[in-house]
Coordinates of C-alpha atoms in Angstrom, one line a residue:
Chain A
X1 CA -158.0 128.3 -193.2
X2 CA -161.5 126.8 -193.6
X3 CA -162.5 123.1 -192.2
X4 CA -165.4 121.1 -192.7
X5 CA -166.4 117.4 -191.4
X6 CA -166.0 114.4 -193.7
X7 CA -169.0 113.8 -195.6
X8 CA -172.1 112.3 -193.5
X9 CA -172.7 109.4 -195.3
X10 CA -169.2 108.5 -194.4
X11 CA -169.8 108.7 -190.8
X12 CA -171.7 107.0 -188.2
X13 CA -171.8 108.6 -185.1
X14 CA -174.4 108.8 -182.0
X15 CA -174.0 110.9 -178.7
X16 CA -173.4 109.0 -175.4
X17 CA -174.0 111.2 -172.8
X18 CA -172.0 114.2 -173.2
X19 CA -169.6 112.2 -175.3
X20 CA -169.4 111.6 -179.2
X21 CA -169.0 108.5 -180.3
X22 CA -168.3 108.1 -184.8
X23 CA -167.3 105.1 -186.6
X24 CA -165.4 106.3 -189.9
X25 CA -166.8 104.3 -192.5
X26 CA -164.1 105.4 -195.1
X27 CA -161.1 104.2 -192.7
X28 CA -163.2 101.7 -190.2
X29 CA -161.9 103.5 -187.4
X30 CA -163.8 104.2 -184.1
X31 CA -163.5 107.5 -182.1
X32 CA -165.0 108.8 -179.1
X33 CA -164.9 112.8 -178.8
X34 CA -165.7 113.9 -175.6
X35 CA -166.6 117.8 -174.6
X36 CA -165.0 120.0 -175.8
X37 CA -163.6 118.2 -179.1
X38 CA -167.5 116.8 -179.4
X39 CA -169.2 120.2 -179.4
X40 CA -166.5 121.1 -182.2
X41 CA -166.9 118.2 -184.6
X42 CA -170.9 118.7 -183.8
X43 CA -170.9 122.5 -185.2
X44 CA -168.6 121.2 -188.2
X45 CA -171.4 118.1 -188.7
X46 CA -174.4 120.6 -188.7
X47 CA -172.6 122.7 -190.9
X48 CA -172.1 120.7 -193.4
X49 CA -170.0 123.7 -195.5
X50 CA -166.4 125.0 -195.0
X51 CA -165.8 127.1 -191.7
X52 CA -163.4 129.3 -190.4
X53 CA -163.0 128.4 -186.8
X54 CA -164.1 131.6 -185.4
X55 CA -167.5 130.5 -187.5
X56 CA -166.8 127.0 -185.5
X57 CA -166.1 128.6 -182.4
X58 CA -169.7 130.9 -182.7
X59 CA -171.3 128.0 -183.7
X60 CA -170.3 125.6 -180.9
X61 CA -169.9 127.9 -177.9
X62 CA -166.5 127.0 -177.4
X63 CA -163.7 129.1 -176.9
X64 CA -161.3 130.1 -180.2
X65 CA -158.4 128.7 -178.5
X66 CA -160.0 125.5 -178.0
X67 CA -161.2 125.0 -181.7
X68 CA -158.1 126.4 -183.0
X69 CA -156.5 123.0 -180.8
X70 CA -159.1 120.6 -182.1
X71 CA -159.5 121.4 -185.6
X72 CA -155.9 120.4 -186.2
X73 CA -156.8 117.0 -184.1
X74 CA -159.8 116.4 -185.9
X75 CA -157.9 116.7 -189.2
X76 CA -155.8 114.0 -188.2
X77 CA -157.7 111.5 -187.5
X78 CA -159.6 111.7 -190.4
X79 CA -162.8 113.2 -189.4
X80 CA -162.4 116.7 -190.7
X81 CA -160.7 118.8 -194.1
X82 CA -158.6 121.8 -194.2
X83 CA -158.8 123.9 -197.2
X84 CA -155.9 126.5 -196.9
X85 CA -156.1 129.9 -198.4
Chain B
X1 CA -177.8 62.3 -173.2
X2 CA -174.8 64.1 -171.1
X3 CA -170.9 63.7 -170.6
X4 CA -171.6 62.4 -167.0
X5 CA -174.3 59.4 -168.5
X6 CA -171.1 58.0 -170.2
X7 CA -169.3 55.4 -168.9
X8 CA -165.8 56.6 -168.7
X9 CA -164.6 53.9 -171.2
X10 CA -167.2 54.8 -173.2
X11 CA -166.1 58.2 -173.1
X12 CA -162.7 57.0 -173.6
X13 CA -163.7 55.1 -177.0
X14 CA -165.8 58.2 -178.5
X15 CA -162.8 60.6 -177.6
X16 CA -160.0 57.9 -179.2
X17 CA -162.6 57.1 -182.4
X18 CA -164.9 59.3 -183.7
X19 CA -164.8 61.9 -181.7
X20 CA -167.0 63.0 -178.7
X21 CA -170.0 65.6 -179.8
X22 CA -170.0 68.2 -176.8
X23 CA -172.6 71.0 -177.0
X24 CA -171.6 73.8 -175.2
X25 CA -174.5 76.4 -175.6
X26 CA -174.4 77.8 -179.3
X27 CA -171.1 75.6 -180.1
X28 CA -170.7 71.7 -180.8
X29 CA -167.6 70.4 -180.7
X30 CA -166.3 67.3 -182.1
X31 CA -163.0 66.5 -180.0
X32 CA -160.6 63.4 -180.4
X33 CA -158.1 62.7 -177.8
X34 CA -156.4 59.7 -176.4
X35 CA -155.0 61.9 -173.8
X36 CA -156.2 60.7 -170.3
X37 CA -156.0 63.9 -168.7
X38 CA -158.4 65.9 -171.3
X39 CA -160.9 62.6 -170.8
X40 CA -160.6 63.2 -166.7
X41 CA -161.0 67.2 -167.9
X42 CA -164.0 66.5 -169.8
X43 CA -165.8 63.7 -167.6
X44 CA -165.1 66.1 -164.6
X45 CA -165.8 69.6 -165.8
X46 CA -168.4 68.6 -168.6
X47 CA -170.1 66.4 -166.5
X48 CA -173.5 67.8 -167.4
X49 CA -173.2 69.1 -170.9
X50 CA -175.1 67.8 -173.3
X51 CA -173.3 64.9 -175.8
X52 CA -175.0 65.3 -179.4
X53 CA -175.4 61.7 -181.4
X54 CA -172.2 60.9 -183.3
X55 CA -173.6 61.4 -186.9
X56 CA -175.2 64.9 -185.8
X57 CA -173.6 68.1 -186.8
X58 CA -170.8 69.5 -185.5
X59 CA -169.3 73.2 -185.2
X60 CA -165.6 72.9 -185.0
X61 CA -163.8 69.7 -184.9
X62 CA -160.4 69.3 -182.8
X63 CA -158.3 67.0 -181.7
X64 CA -155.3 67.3 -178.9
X65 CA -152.9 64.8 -179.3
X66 CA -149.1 64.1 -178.2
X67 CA -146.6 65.0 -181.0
X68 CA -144.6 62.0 -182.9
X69 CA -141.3 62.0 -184.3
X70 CA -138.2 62.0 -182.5
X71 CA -138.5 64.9 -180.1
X72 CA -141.1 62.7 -178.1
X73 CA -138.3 60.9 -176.7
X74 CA -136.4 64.4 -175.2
X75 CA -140.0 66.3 -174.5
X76 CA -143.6 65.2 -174.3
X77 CA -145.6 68.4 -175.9
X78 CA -149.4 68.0 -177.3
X79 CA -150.6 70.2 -180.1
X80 CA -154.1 71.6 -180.9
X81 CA -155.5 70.9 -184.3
X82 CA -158.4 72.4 -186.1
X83 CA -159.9 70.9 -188.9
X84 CA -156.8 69.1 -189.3
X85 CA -154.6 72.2 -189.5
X86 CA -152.3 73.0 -186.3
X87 CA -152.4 76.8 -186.0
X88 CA -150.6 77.0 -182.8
X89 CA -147.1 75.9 -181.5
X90 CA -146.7 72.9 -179.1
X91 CA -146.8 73.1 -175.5
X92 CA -145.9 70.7 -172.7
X93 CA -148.2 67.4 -172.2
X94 CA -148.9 68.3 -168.8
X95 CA -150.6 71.3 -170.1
X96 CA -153.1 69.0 -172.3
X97 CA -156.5 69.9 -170.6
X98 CA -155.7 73.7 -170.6
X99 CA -154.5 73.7 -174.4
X100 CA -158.0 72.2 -174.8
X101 CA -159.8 75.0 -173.6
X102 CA -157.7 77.5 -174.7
X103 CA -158.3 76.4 -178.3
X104 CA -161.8 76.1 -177.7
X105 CA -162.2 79.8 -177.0
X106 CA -159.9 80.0 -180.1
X107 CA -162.2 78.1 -182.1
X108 CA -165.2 80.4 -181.0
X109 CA -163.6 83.6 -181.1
X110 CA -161.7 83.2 -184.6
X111 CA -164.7 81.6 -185.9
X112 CA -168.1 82.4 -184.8
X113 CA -168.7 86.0 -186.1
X114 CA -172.6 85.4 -186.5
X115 CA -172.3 87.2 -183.5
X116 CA -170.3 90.1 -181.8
X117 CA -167.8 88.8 -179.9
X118 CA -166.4 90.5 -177.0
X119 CA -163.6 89.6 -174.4
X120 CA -166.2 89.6 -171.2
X121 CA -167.7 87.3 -168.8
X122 CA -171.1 87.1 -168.6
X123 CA -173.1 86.0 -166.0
X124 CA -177.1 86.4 -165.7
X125 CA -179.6 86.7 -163.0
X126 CA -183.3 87.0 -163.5
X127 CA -183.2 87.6 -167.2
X128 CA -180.4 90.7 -167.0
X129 CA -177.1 90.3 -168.2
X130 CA -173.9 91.5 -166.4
X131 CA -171.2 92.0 -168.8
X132 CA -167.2 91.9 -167.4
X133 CA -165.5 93.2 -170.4
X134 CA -161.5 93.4 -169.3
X135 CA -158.3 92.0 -170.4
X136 CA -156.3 89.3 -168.9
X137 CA -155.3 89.6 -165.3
X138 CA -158.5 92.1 -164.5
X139 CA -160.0 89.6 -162.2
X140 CA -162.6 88.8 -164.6
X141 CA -163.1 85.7 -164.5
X142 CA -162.7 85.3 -160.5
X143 CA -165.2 87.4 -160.7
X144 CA -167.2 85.4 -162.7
X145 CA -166.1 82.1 -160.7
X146 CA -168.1 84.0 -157.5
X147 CA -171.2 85.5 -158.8
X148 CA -171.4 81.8 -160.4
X149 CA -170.7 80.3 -156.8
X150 CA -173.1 82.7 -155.6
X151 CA -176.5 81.3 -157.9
X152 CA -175.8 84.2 -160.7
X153 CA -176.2 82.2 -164.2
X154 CA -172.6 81.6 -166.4
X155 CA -172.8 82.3 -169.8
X156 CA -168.8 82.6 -170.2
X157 CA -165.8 83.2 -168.5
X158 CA -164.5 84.6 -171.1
X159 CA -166.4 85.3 -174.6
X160 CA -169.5 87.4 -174.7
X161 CA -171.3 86.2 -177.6
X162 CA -173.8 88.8 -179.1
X163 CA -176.8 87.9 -181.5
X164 CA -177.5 91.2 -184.2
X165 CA -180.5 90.6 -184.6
X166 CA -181.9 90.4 -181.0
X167 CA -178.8 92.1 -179.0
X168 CA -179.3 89.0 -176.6
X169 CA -176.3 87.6 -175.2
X170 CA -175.9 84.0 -176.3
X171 CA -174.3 81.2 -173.7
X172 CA -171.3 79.0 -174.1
X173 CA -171.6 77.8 -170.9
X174 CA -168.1 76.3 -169.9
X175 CA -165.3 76.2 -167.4
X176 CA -164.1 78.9 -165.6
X177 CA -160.1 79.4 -166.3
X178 CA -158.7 80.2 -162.9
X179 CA -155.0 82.0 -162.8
X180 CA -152.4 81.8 -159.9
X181 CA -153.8 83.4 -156.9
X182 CA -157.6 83.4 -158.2
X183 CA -157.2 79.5 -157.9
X184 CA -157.2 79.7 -154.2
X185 CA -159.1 82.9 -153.7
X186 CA -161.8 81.1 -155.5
X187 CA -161.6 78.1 -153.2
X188 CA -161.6 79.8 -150.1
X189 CA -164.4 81.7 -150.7
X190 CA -166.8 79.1 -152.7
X191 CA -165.2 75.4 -150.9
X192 CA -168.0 73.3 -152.9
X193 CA -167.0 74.7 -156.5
X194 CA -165.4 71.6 -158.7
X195 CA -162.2 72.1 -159.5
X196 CA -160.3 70.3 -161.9
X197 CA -156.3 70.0 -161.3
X198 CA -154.3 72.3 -161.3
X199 CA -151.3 72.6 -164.1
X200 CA -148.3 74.7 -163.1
X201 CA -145.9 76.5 -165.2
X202 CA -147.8 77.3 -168.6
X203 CA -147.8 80.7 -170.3
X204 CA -150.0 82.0 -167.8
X205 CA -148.6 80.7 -164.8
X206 CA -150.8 77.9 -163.0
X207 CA -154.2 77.1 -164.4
X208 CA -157.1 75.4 -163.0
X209 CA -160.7 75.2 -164.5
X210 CA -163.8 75.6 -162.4
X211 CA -166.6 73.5 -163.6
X212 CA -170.0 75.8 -164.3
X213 CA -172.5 75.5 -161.9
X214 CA -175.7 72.6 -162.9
X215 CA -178.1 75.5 -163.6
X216 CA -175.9 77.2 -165.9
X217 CA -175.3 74.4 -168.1
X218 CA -179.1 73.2 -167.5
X219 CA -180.3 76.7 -168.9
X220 CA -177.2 77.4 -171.6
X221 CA -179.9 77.6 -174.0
X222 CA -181.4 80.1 -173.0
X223 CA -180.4 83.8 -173.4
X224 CA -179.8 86.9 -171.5
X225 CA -180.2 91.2 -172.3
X226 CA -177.5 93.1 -171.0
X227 CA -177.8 95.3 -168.4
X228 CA -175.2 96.0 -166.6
X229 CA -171.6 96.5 -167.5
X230 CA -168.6 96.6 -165.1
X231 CA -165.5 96.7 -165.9
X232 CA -163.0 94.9 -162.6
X233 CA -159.9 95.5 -162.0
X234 CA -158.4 93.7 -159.2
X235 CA -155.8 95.5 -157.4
X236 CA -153.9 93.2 -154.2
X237 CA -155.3 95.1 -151.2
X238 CA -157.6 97.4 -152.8
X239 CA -160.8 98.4 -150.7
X240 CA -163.6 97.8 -152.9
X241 CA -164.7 100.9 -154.9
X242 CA -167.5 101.1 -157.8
X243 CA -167.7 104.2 -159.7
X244 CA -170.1 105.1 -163.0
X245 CA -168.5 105.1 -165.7
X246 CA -169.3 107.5 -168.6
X247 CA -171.1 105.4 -171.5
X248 CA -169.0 106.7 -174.3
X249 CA -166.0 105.4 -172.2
X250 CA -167.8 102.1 -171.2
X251 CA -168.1 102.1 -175.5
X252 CA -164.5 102.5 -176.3
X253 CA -163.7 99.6 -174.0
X254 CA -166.2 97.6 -175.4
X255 CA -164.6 98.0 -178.7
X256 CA -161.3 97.5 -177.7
X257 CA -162.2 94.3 -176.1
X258 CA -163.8 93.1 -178.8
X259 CA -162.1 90.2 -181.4
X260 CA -164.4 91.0 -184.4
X261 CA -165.9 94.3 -184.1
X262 CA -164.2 95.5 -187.5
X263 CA -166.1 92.8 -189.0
X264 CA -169.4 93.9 -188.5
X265 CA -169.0 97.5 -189.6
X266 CA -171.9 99.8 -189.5
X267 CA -173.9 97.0 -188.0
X268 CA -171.2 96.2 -185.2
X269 CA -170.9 99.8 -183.9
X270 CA -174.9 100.4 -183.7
X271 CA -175.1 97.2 -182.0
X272 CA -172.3 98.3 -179.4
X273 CA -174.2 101.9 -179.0
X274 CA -177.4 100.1 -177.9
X275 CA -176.1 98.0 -175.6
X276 CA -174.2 100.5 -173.8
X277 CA -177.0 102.4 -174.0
X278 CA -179.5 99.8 -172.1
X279 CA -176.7 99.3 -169.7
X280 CA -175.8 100.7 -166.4
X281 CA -172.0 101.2 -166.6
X282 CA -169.8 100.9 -164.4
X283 CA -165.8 100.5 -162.9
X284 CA -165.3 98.0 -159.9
X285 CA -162.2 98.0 -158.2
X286 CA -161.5 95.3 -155.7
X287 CA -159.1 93.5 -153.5
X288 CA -161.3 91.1 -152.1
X289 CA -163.5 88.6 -154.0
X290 CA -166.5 88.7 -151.4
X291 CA -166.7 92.4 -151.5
X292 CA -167.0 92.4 -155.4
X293 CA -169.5 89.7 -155.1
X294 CA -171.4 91.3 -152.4
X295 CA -171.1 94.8 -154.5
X296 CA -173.1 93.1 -157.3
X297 CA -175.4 91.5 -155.8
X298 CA -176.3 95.1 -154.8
X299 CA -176.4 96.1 -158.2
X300 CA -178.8 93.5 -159.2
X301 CA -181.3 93.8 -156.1

């Protein structure tokens, strides 16, 4: 499976100490992502292209098992996309 | 001119006809009651706000009145309308003055979203803002009710009102609502603070309101930029204990305390990011009003 973040321009988001903060602009939710689900969405947001989550899990310096948990998460509440094989 | 330059039939006559013009900091109210316990309310608690000429503009205009019709005879119950609409059910007469004040902060709160509004005290001292964002029962506005007894400037018990454009926190400037147990804490530990009476057995338990110290309703227009935020939570018996609190925590809360934050969109979340980031943030926990009193003072020294 490969994930990406939303698009950008749908987003607003702004770090807060070691904690994300986003505002979805396509649902008017607010979120706050703190480490390690931050670091995660972060690598996904500079990406800005689909991503396996070992390329997430390089990319953000967390562990596999630990992106493997989020991505699912961040799916749900609307701030990422799956594409499945 | 202010409430307390009235005569009291005077007052009587403007609340009975027309309607008295109260400016409470941003807000002007036009309110119409022949109730004698919202005039005593008013002539007590108001005492110093400002009374705008009867023809001048006004914000909202209420009234709280007994209810007609047959049922008068079996209960006495006053409603509180807006703009000639009713939105909320009857309560008991005896609870007139505090159904006046609780529609007020519905007025503003419903109303008013020129600016952010969050559920907060705010209280200032030397130009710096302390924001008490918290939900009902928190201590807040005890809280509030001290600093204010202690020289630290009210801007609300209850409704932090936030300007856009400038991030400075606007002042409405009006009584304190005390709850059960804060009633006397507050007494005990500030004896001169006015206290109107107190009115048992509504939705909240006993009421009483706390009338805003001279200064703060001398200086409602001017405003305040946050800097500090604390959330309180009293616990019964708690030794008093003040931890930071991580800013993208101190955010969520501000955004779950706020009424019309999904209003302001894009604009309302950049405007909660700055002010959480200019603000010290902070959790107070505290079982005793003069140690969370004494703890900010520290924080503001």
């Amino acid at each position: 499976m490969r994930w990406r973040a939303i698009p950008s321009r749908e987003l607003s988001w702004h770090r807060l100490e070691s904690a994300l903060v986003l505002r979805n602009e396509r649902t008017g939710s607010t979120h706050l992502l703190e480490p390690p689900a931050g670091e995660v969405f972060r690598a996904l947001l500079q990406a800005a292209a689909w991503m396996t989550a070992e390329d997430v899990a390089r990319a953000s310096d967390e562990a596999l098992a630990i992106v493997a948990d989020v991505l699912p998460e961040l799916v749900r509440l609307g701030l990422a996309e799956v594409q499945s094989p | 001119m202010n409430v307390a330059e009235l005569p009291l039939a005077e007052l009587a006559r403007r609340l009975v006809g027309s309607g008295l013009r109260l400016r409470t900091g941003a807000v002007v109210t036009q309110i119409r009651s022949s109730i004698a316990a919202v005039r005593d309310g008013i002539a007590l608690l108001y005492a110093e706000h400002p009374v705008e000429p009867d023809e001048g503009f006004a914000d909202f205009r209420v009234r709280i009145a007994l209810r007609g019709g047959p049922r008068r005879w079996i209960k006495r119950q006053v409603s509180f309308q807006f703009e000639g609409t009713a939105p909320f059910h009857p309560l008991p007469a005896a609870q007139a003055y505090p159904v006046l004040e609780w529609g007020l902060n519905w007025c503003v709160s419903a109303n008013c979203h020129q600016y952010l509004i969050l559920h907060a005290a705010v209280l200032e001292r030397a130009g710096r803002a302390l924001l008490l964002p918290a939900p009902p029962g928190s201590g807040k506005s005890t809280l509030a009710a001290g600093l204010a007894a202690r020289g630290w400037r009210l801007l609300s018990d209850e409704l932090a009102l936030i300007d856009p454009g400038t991030s400075s926190l606007v002042s409405l400037a009006r009584p304190i609502s005390l709850k059960n147990a804060s009633i006397e804490a507050v007494q005990r530990f500030a004896p001169g603070a006015v206290m109107g009476a107190v009115v048992h057995d509504t939705l909240k338990g006993s009421v009483a309101h706390m009338k805003p110290p001279s200064e703060s309703t001398r200086r409602a227009p001017e405003r305040a930029l946050p800097a500090w935020i604390v959330l309180p939570r009293y616990e019964a018996q708690a030794p008093r204990r003040l931890e930071r609190l991580p800013k993208g925590r101190a955010f969520m809360h501000l955004a779950d305390n706020a009424f019309n934050y999904h209003l302001h969109g894009r604009k309302g979340f950049e405007l909660l990011v700055g002010l959480v980031e200019r603000c010290a943030c902070y959790e107070l926990s505290y079982g005793e009003l003069a140690q969370a009193v004494e703890q900010c003072e520290r924080l503001a020294a």
